[in-house]
JSON list of C-alpha atoms in Angstrom, two decimals:
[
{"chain": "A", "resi": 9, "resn": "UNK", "atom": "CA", "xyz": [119.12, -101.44, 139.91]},
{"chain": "A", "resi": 10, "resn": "UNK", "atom": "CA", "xyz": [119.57, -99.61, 142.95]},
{"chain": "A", "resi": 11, "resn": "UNK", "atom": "CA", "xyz": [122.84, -96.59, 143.66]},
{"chain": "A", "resi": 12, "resn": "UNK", "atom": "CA", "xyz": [123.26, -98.97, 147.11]},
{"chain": "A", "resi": 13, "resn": "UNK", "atom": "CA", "xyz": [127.02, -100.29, 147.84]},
{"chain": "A", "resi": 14, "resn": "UNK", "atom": "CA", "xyz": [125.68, -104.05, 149.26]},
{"chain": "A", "resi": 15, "resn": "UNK", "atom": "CA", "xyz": [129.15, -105.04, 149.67]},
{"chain": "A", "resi": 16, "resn": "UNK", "atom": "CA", "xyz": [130.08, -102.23, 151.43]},
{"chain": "A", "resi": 17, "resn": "UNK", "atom": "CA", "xyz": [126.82, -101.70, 153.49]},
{"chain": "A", "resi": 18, "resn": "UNK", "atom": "CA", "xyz": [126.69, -105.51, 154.22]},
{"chain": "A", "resi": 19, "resn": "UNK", "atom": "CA", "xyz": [130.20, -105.51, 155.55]},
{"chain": "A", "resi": 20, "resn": "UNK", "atom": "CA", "xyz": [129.34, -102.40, 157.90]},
{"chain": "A", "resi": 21, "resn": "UNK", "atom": "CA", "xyz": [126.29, -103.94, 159.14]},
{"chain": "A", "resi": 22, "resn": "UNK", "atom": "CA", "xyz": [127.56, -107.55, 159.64]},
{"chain": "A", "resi": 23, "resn": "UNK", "atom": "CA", "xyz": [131.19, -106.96, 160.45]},
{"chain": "A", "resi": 24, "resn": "UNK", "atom": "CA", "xyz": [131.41, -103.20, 161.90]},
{"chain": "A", "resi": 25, "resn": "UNK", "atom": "CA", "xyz": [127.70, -103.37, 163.88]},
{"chain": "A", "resi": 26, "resn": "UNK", "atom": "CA", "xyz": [127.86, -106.77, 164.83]},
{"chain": "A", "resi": 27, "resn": "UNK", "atom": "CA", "xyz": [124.76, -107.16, 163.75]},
{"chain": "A", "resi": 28, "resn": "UNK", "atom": "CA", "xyz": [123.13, -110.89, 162.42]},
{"chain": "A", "resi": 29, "resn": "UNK", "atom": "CA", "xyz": [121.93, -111.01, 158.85]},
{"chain": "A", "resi": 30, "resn": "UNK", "atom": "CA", "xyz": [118.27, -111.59, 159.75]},
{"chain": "A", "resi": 31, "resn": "UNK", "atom": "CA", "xyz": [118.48, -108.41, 161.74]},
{"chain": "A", "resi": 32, "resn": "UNK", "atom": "CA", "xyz": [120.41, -106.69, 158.75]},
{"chain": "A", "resi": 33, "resn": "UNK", "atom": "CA", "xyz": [117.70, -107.48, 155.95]},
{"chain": "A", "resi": 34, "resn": "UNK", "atom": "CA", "xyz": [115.18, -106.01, 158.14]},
{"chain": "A", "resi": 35, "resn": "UNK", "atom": "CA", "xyz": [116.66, -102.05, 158.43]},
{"chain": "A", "resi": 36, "resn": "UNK", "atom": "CA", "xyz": [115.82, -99.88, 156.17]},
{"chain": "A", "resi": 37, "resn": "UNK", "atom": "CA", "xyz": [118.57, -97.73, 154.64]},
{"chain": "A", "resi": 38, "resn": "UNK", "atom": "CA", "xyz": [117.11, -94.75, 156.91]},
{"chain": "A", "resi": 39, "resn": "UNK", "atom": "CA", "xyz": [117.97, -97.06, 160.01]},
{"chain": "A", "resi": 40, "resn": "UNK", "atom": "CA", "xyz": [121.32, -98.19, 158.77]},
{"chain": "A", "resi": 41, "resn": "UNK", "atom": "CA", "xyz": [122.97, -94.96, 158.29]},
{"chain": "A", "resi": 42, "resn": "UNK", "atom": "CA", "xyz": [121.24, -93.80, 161.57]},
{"chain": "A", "resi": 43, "resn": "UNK", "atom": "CA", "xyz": [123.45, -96.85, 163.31]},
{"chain": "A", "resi": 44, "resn": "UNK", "atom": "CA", "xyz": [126.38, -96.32, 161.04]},
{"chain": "A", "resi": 45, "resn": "UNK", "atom": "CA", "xyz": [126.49, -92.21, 162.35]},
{"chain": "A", "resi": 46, "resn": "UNK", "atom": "CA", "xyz": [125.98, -90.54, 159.33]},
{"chain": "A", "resi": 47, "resn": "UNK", "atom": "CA", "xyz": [122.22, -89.76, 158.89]},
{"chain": "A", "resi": 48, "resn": "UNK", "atom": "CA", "xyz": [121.22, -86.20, 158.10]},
{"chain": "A", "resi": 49, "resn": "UNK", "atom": "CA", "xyz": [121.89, -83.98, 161.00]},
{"chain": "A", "resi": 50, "resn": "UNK", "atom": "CA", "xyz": [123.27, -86.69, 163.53]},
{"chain": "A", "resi": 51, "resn": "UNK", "atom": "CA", "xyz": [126.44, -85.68, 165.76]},
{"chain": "A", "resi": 52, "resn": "UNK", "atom": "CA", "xyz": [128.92, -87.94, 166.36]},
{"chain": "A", "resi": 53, "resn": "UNK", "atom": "CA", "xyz": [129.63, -86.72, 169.27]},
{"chain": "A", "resi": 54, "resn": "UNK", "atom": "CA", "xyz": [127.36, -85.52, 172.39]},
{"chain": "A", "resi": 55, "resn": "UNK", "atom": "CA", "xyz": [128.63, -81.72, 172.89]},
{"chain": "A", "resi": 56, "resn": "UNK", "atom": "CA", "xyz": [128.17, -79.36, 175.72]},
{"chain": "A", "resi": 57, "resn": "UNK", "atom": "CA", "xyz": [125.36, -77.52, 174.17]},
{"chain": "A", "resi": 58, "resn": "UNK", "atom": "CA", "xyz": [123.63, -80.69, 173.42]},
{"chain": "A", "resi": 59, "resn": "UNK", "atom": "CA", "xyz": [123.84, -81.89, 177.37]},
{"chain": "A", "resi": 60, "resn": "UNK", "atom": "CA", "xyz": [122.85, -78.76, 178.87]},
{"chain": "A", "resi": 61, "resn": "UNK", "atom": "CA", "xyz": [119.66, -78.83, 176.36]},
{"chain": "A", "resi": 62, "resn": "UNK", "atom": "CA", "xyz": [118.90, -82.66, 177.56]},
{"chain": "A", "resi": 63, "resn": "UNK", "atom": "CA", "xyz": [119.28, -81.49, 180.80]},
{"chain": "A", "resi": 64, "resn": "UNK", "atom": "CA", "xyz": [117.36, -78.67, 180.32]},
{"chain": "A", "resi": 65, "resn": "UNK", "atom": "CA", "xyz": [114.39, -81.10, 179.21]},
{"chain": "A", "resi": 66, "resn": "UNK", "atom": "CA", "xyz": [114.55, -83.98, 181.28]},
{"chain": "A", "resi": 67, "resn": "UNK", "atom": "CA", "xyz": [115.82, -82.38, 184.76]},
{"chain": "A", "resi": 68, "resn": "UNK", "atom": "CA", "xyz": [117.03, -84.99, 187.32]},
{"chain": "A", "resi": 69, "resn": "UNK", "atom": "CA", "xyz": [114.57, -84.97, 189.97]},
{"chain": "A", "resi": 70, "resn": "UNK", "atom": "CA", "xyz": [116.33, -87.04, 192.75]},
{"chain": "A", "resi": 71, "resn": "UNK", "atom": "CA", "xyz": [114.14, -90.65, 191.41]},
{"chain": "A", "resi": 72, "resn": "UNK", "atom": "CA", "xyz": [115.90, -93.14, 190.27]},
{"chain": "A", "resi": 73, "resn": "UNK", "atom": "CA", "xyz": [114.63, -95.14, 187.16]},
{"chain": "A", "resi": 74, "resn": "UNK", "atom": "CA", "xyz": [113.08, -98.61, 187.77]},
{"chain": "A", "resi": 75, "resn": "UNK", "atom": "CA", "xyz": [115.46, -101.18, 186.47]}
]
């Protein structure tokens, strides 16, 4: 049918994510990957460059965020 590992996906989602099998049957195999780390283009890490560009964009001006 499909080139999808279920076993293997199933056992990341429920067992390595935590995650409850309602909430598992609703991600779409863009979303898992994204949570498992290995989407197209994601870091697995946040590097210096990475920070200084956040920082860059979203400046801390002194406010603190409402909680």
């Amino acid at each position: 049918m499909s080139g999808f590992d279920w076993p293997a996906l199933m056992q990341a989602g429920l067992r390595g994510l935590g995650l409850r099998p309602d909430d598992f049957w609703r991600l779409t195999p863009a979303e898992l990957r994204l949570l498992l780390g290995n989407a197209p283009g994601a870091e697995t890490r946040l590097g210096r460059a990475r920070l200084d560009e956040l920082l860059a964009t979203y400046p801390d001006d002194g406010v603190s965020p409402r909680t």
